[in-house]
PDB file of C-alpha atoms in Angstrom:
ATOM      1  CA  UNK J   6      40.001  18.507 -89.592  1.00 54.00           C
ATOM      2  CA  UNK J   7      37.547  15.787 -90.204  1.00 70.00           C
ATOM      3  CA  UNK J   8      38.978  12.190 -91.326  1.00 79.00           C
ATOM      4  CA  UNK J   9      36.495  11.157 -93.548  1.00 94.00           C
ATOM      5  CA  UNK J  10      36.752   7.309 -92.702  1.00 93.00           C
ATOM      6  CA  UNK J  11      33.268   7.032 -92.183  1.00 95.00           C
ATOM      7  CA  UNK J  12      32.252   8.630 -95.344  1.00 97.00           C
ATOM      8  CA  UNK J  13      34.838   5.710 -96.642  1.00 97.00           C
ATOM      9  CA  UNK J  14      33.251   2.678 -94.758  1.00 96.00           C
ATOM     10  CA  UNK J  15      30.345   4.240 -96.346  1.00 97.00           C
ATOM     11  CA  UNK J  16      31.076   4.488 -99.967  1.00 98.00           C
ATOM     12  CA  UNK J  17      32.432   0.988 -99.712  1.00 97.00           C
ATOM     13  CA  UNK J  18      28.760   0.347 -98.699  1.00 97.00           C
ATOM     14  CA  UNK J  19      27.344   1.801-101.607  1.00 97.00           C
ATOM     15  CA  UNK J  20      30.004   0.196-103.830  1.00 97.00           C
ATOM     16  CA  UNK J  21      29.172  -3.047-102.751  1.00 96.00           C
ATOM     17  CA  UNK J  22      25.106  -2.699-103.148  1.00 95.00           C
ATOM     18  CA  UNK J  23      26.028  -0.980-106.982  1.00 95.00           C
ATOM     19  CA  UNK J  24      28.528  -4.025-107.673  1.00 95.00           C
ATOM     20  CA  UNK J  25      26.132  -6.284-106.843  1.00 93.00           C
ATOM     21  CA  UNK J  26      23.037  -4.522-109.003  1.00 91.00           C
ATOM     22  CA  UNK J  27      25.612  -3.968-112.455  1.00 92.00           C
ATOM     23  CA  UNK J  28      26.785  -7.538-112.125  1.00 91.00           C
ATOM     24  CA  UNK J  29      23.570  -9.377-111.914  1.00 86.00           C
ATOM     25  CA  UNK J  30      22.603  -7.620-115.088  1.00 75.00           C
ATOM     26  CA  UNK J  31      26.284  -7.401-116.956  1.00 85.00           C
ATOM     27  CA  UNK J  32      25.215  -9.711-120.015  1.00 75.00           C
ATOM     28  CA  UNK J  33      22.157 -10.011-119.704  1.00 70.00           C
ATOM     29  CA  UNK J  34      20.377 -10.407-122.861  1.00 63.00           C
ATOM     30  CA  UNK J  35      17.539  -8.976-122.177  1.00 65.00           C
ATOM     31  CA  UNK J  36      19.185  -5.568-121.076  1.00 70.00           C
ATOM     32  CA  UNK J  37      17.754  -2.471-122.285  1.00 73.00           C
ATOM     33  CA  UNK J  38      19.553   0.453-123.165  1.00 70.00           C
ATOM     34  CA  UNK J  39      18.667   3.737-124.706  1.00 68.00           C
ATOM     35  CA  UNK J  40      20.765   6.830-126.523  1.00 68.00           C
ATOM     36  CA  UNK J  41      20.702   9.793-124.422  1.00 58.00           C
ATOM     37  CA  UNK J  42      20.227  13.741-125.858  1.00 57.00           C
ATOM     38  CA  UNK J  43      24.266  13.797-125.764  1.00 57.00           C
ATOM     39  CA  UNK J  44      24.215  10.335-127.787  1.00 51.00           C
ATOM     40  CA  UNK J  45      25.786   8.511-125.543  1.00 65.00           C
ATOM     41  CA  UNK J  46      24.092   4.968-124.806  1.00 58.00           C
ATOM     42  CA  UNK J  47      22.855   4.850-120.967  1.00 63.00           C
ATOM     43  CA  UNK J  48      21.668   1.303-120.091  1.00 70.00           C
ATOM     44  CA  UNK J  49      18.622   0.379-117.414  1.00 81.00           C
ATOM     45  CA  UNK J  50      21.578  -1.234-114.911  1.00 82.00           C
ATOM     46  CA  UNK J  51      23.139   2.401-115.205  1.00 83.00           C
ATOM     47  CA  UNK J  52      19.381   4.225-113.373  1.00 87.00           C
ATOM     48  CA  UNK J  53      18.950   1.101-111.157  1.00 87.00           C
ATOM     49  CA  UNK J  54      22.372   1.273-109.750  1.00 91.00           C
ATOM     50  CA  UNK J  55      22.431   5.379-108.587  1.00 92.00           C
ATOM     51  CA  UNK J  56      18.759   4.852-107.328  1.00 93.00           C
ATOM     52  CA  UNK J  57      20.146   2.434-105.597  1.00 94.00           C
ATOM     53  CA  UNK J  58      23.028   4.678-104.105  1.00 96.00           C
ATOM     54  CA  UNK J  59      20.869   7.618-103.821  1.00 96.00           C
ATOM     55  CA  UNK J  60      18.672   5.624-102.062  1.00 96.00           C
ATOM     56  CA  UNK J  61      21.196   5.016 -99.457  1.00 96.00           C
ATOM     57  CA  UNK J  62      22.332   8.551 -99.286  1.00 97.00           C
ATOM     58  CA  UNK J  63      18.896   9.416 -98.595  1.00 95.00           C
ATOM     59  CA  UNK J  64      18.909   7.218 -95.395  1.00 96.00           C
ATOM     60  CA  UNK J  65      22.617   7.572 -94.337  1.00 96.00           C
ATOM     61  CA  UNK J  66      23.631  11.181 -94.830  1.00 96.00           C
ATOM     62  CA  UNK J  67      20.446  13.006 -95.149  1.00 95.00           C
ATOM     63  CA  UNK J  68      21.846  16.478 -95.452  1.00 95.00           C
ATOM     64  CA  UNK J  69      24.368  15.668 -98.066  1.00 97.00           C
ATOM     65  CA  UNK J  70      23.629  16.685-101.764  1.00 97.00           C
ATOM     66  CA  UNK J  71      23.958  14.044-104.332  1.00 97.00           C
ATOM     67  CA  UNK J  72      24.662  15.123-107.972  1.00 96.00           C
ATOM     68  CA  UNK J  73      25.102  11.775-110.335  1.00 90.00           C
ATOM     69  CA  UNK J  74      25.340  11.264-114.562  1.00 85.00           C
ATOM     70  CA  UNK J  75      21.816   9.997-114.570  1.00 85.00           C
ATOM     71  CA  UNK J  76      19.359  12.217-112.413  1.00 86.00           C
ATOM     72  CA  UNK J  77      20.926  15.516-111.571  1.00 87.00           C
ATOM     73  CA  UNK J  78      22.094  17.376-108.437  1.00 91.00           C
ATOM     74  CA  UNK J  79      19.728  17.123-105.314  1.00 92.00           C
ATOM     75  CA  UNK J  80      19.685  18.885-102.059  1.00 90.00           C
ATOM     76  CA  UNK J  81      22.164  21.704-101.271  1.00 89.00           C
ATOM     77  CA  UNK J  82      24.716  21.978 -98.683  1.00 86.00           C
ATOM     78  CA  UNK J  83      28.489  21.754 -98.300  1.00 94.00           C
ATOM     79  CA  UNK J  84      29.062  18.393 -98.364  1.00 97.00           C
ATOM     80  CA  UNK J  85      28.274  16.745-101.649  1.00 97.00           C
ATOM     81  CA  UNK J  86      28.472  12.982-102.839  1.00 98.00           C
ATOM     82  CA  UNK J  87      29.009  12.692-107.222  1.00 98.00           C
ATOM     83  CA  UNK J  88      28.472   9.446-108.926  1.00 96.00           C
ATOM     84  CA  UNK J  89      28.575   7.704-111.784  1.00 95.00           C
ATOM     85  CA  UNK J  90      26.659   4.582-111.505  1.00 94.00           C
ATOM     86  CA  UNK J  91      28.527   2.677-114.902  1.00 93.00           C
ATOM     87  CA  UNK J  92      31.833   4.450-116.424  1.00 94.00           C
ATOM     88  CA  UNK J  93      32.623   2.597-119.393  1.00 90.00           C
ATOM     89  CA  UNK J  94      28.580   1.787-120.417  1.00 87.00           C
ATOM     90  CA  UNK J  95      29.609   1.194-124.076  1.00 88.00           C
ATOM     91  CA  UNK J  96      32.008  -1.330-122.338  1.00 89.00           C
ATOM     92  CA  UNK J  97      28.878  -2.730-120.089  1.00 88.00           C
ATOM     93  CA  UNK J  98      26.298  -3.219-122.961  1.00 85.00           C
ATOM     94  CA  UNK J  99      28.942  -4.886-125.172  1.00 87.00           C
ATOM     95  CA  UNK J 100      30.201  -7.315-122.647  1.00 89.00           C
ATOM     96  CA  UNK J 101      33.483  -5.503-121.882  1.00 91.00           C
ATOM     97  CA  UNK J 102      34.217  -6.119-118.448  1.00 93.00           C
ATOM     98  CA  UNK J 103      36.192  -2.747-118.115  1.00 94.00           C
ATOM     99  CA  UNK J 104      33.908  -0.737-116.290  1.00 95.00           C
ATOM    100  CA  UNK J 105      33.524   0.587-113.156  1.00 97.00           C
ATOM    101  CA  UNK J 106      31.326   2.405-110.425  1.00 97.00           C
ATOM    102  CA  UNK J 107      32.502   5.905-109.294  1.00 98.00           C
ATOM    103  CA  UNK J 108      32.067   7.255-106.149  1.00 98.00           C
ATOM    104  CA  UNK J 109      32.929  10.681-104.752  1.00 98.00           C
ATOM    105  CA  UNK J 110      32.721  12.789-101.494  1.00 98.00           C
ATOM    106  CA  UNK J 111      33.364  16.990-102.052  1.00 97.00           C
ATOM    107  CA  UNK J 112      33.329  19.325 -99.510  1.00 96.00           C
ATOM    108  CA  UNK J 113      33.112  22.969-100.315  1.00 92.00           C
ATOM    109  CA  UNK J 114      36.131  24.993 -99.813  1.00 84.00           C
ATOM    110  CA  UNK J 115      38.077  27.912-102.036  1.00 80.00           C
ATOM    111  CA  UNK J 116      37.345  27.423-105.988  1.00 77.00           C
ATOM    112  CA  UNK J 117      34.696  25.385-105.471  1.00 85.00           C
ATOM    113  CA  UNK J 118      33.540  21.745-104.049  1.00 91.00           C
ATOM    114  CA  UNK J 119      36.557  19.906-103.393  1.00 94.00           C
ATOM    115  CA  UNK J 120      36.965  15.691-103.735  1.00 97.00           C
ATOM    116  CA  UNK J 121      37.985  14.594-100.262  1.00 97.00           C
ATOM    117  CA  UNK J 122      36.952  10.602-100.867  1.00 98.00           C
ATOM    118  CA  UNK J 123      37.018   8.456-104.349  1.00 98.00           C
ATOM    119  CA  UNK J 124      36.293   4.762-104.573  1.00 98.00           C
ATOM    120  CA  UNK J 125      36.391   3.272-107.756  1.00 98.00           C
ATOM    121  CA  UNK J 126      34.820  -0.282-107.911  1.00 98.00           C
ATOM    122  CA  UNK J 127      35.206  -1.883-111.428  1.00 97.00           C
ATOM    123  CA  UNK J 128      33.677  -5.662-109.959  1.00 96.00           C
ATOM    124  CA  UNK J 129      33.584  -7.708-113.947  1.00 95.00           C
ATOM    125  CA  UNK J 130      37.564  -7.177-113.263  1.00 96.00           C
ATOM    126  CA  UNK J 131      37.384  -7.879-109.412  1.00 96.00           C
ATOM    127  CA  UNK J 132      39.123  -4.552-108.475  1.00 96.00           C
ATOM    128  CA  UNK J 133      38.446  -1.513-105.880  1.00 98.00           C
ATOM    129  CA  UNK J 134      40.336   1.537-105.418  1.00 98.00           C
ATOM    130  CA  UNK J 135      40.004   4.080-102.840  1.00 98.00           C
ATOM    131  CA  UNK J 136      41.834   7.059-101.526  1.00 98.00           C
ATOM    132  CA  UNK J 137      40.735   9.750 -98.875  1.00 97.00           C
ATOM    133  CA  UNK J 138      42.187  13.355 -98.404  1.00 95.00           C
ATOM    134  CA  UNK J 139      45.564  13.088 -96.199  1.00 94.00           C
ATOM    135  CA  UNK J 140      45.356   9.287 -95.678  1.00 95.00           C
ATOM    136  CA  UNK J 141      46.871   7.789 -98.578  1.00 96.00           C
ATOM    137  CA  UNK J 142      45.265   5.405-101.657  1.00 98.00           C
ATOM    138  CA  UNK J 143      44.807   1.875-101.669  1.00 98.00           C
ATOM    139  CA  UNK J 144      43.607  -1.162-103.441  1.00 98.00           C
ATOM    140  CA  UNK J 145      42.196  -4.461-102.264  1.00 96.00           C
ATOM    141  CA  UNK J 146      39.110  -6.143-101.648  1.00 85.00           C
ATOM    142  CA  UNK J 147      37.686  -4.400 -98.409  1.00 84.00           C
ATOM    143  CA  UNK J 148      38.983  -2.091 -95.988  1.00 87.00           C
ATOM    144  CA  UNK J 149      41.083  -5.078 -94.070  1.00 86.00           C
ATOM    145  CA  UNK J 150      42.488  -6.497 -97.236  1.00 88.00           C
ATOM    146  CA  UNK J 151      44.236  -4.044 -98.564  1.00 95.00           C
ATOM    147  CA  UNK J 152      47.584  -2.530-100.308  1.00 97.00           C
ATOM    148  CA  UNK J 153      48.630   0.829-100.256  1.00 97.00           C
ATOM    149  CA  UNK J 154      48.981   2.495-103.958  1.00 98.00           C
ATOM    150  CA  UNK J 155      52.296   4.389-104.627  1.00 98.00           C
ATOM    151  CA  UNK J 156      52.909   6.026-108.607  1.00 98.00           C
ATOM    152  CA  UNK J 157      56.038   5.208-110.676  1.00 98.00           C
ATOM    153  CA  UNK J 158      59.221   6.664-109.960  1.00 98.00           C
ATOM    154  CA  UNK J 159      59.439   6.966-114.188  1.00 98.00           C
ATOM    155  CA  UNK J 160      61.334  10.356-115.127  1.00 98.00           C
ATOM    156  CA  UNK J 161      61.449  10.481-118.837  1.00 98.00           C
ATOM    157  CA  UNK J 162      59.335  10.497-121.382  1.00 97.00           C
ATOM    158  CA  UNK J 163      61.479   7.473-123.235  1.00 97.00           C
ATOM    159  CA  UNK J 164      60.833   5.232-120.685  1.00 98.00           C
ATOM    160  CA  UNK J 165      56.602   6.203-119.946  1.00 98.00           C
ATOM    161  CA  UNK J 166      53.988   4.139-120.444  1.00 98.00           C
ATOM    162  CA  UNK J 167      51.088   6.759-121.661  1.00 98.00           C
ATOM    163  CA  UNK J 168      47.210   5.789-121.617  1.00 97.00           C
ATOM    164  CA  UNK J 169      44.445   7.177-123.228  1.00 93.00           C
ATOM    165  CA  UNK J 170      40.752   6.428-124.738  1.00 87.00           C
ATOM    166  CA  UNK J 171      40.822   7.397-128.195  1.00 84.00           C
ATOM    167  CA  UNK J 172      41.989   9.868-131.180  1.00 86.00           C
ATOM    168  CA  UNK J 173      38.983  11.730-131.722  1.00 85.00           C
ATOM    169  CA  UNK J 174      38.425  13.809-129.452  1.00 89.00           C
ATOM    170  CA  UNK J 175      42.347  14.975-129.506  1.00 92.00           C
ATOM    171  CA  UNK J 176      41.484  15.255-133.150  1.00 90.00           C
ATOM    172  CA  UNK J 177      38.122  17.702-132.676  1.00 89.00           C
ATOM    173  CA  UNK J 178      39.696  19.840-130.248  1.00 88.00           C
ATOM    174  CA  UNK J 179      42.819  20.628-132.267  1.00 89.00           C
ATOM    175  CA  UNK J 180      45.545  19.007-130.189  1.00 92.00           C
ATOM    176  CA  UNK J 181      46.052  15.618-132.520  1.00 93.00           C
ATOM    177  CA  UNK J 182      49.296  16.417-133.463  1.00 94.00           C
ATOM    178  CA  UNK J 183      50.971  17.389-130.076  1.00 95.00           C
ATOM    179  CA  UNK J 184      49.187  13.906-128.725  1.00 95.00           C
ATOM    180  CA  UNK J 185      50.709  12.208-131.895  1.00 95.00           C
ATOM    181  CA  UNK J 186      54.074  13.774-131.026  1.00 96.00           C
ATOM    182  CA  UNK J 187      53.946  13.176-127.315  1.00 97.00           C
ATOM    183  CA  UNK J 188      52.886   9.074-128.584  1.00 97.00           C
ATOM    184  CA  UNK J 189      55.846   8.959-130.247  1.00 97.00           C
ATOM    185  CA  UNK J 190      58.380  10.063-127.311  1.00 97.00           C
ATOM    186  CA  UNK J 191      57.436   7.905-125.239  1.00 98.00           C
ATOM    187  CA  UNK J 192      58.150   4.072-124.098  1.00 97.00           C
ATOM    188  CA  UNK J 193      54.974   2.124-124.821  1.00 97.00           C
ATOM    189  CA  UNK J 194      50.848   3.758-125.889  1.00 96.00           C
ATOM    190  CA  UNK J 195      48.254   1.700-125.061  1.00 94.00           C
ATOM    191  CA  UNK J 196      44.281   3.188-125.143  1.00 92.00           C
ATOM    192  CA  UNK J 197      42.895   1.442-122.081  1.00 89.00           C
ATOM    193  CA  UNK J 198      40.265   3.679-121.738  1.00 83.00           C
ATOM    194  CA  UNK J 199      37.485   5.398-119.330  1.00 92.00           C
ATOM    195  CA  UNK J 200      38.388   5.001-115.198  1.00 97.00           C
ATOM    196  CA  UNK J 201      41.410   2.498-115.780  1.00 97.00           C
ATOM    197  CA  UNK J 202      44.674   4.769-116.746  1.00 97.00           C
ATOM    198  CA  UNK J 203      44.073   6.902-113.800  1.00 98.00           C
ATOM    199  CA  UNK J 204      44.062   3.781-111.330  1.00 98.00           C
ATOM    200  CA  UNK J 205      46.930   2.796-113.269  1.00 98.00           C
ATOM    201  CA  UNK J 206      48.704   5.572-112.768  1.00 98.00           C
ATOM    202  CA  UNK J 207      48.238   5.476-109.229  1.00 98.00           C
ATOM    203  CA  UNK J 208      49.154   1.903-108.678  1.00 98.00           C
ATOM    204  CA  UNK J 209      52.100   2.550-110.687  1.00 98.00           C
ATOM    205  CA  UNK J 210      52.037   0.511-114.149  1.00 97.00           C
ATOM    206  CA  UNK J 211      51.376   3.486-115.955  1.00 98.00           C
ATOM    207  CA  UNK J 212      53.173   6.841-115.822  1.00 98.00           C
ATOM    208  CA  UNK J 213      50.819   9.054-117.779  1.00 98.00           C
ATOM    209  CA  UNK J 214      47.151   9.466-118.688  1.00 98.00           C
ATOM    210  CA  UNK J 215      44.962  11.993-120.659  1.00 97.00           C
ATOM    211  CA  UNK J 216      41.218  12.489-121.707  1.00 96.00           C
ATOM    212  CA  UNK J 217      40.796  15.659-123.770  1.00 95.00           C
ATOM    213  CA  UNK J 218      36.312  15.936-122.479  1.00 94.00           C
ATOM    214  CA  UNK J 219      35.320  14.534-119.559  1.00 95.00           C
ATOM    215  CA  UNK J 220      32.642  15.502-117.062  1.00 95.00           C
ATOM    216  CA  UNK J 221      32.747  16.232-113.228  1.00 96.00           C
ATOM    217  CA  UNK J 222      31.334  12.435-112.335  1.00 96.00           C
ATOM    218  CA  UNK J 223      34.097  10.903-114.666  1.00 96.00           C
ATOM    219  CA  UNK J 224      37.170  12.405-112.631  1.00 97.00           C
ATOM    220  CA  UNK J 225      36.112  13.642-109.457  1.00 98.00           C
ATOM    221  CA  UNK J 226      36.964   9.882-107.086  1.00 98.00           C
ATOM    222  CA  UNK J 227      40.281   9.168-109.858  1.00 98.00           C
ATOM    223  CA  UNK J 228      41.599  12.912-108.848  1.00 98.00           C
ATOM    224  CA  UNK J 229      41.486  11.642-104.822  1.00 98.00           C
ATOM    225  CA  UNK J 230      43.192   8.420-105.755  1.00 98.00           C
ATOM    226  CA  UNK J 231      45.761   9.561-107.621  1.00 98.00           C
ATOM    227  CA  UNK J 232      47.259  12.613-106.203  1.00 98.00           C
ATOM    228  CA  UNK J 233      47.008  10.354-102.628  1.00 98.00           C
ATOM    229  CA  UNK J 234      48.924   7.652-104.260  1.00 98.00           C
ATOM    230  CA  UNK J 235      51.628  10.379-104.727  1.00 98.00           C
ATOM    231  CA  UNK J 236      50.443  12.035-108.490  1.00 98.00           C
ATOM    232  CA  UNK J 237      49.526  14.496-109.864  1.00 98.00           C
ATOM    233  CA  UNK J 238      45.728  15.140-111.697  1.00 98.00           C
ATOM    234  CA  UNK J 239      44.734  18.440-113.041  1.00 98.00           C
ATOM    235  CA  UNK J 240      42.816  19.686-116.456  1.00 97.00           C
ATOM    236  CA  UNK J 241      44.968  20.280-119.618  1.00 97.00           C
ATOM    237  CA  UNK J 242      44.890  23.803-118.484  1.00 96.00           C
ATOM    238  CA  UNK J 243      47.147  22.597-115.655  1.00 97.00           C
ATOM    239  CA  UNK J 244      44.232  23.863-112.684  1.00 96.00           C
ATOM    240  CA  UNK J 245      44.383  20.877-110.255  1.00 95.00           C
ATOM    241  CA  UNK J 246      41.559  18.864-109.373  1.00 95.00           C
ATOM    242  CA  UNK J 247      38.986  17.565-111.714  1.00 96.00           C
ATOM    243  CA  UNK J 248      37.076  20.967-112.629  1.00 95.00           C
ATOM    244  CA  UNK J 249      38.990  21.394-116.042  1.00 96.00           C
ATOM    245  CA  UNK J 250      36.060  19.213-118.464  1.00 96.00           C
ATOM    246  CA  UNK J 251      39.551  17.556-119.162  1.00 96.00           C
ATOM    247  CA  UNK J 252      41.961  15.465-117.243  1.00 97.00           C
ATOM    248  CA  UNK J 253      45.598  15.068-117.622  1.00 98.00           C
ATOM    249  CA  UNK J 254      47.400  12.624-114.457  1.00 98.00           C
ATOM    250  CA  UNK J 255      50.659  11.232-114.023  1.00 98.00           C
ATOM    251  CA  UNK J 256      53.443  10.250-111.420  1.00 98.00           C
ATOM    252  CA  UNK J 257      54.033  13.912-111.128  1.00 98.00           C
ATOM    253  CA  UNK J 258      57.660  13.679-112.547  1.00 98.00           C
ATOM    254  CA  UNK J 259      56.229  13.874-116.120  1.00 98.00           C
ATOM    255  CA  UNK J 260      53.345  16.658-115.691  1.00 98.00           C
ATOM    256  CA  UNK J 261      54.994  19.367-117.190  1.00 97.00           C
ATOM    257  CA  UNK J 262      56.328  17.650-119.933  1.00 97.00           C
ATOM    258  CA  UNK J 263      52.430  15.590-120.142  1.00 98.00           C
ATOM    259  CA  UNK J 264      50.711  18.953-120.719  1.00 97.00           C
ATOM    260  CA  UNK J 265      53.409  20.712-123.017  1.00 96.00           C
ATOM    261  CA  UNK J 266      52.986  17.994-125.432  1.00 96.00           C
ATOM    262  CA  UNK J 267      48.952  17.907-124.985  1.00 95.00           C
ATOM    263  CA  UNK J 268      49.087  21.955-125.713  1.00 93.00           C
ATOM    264  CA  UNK J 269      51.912  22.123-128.529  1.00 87.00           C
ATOM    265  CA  UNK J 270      54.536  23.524-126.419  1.00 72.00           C
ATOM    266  CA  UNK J 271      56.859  21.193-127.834  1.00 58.00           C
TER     267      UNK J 271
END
């Protein structure tokens, strides 16, 4: 079985050229940014930064496909790198510094392309965190200044600390109330937002975490991380891994009791 530590010396690579292309222009008053078909705002930092990572796909792993928020899927193959240059660009454009680069490796397998590396780098807060299939998940400045990431040992809901990034969507797809219900059994709400819960949750100062739409780029390197750090991440449809257009994660002690609220089992 392949260890992937090269692939992580690599995305830490990539992390580092994106950090250092988003933070030169977080601020910036001249930035421009556009609304895409979906209405979401997508900002000239967000292109320049996966051109920039593409670009060093293109030169270090040739054969690998690339599939990122901004340009697509290119090339084919079994091995297959998914990025999104900026989660959080409403944060980015506003001057928010909670955002954060994404970086995946997949590898095809049963059901599907599989994450085997995730790096999140979220630089405006001065934070990385990585995990790789079978090695464990991590946070620190580099690869030699680092501490491994371990979830909570929480086991009831009275005592959880649950994150999440807004009503709405709960709202449009018909779950409000069990998410109202499940806000009010627990310890403490509080709606961090985008990539942040998830590293939360593996690190341990949160318990539980839920997006009801989300896209492959958005949970594919927080799925790694956080079932490595010792939780659990799987759709609201309970499926594991982040194929579900939805993401529910926690310290794995709460899951079942996470997704009966989020589907009105309760």
């Amino acid at each position: 079985m392949p260890d992937y530590l090269d692939d992580l010396r690599l995305a830490h690579v990539l992390a580092d050229a994106a950090d250092a292309a988003t933070m030169d222009r977080f601020k910036a008053l001249d930035l421009k940014v556009e609304t895409k078909p979906d209405m979401t705002p997508v900002s000239e930092a967000d292109k320049a930064a996966e051109e920039l990572i593409r670009g060093h796909l293109a030169r270090a792993r040739p054969r690998d496909s690339v599939q990122g928020e901004e340009f697509g899927v290119a090339g084919a193959g079994p091995r297959r790198w998914v990025i999104d240059p900026i989660d959080g660009t409403k944060n980015y454009v506003r001057g928010v510094p909670v955002w954060a680069t994404l970086i995946a490796l997949m590898e095809a397998g049963e059901g599907g392309y599989q994450p085997v590396v995730g790096l999140v780098s979220a630089p405006a807060l001065g934070r990385r965190w990585w995990g790789v299939l079978d090695h464990g998940a991590f946070t620190g400045r580099s690869l030699t200044s680092a501490s491994r990431l371990h979830v909570s040992q929480v086991s009831t809901l009275k005592d959880a600390s649950f994150a999440y990034s807004s009503l709405g969507g709960w709202e449009e797809q018909g779950r409000l109330d069990g998410f109202l219900d499940l806000t009010r059994e627990v310890w403490r709400t509080r709606a961090y937002g985008d990539f942040w819960p998830y590293m939360m949750v593996a690190e341990g100062s949160v318990d539980i975490c839920a997006e009801p739409e989300l896209a492959l780029w958005d949970m594919a390197a927080a799925s790694v991380i956080v079932t490595e750090a010792g939780g659990t991440f799987t759709g609201l449809d309970g499926r594991s891994g982040p194929h579900s257009g939805n993401a529910a994660a926690s310290n794995g002690r709460l899951h079942d009791e996470l997704l009966g609220y989020l589907n009105q089992r309760y």
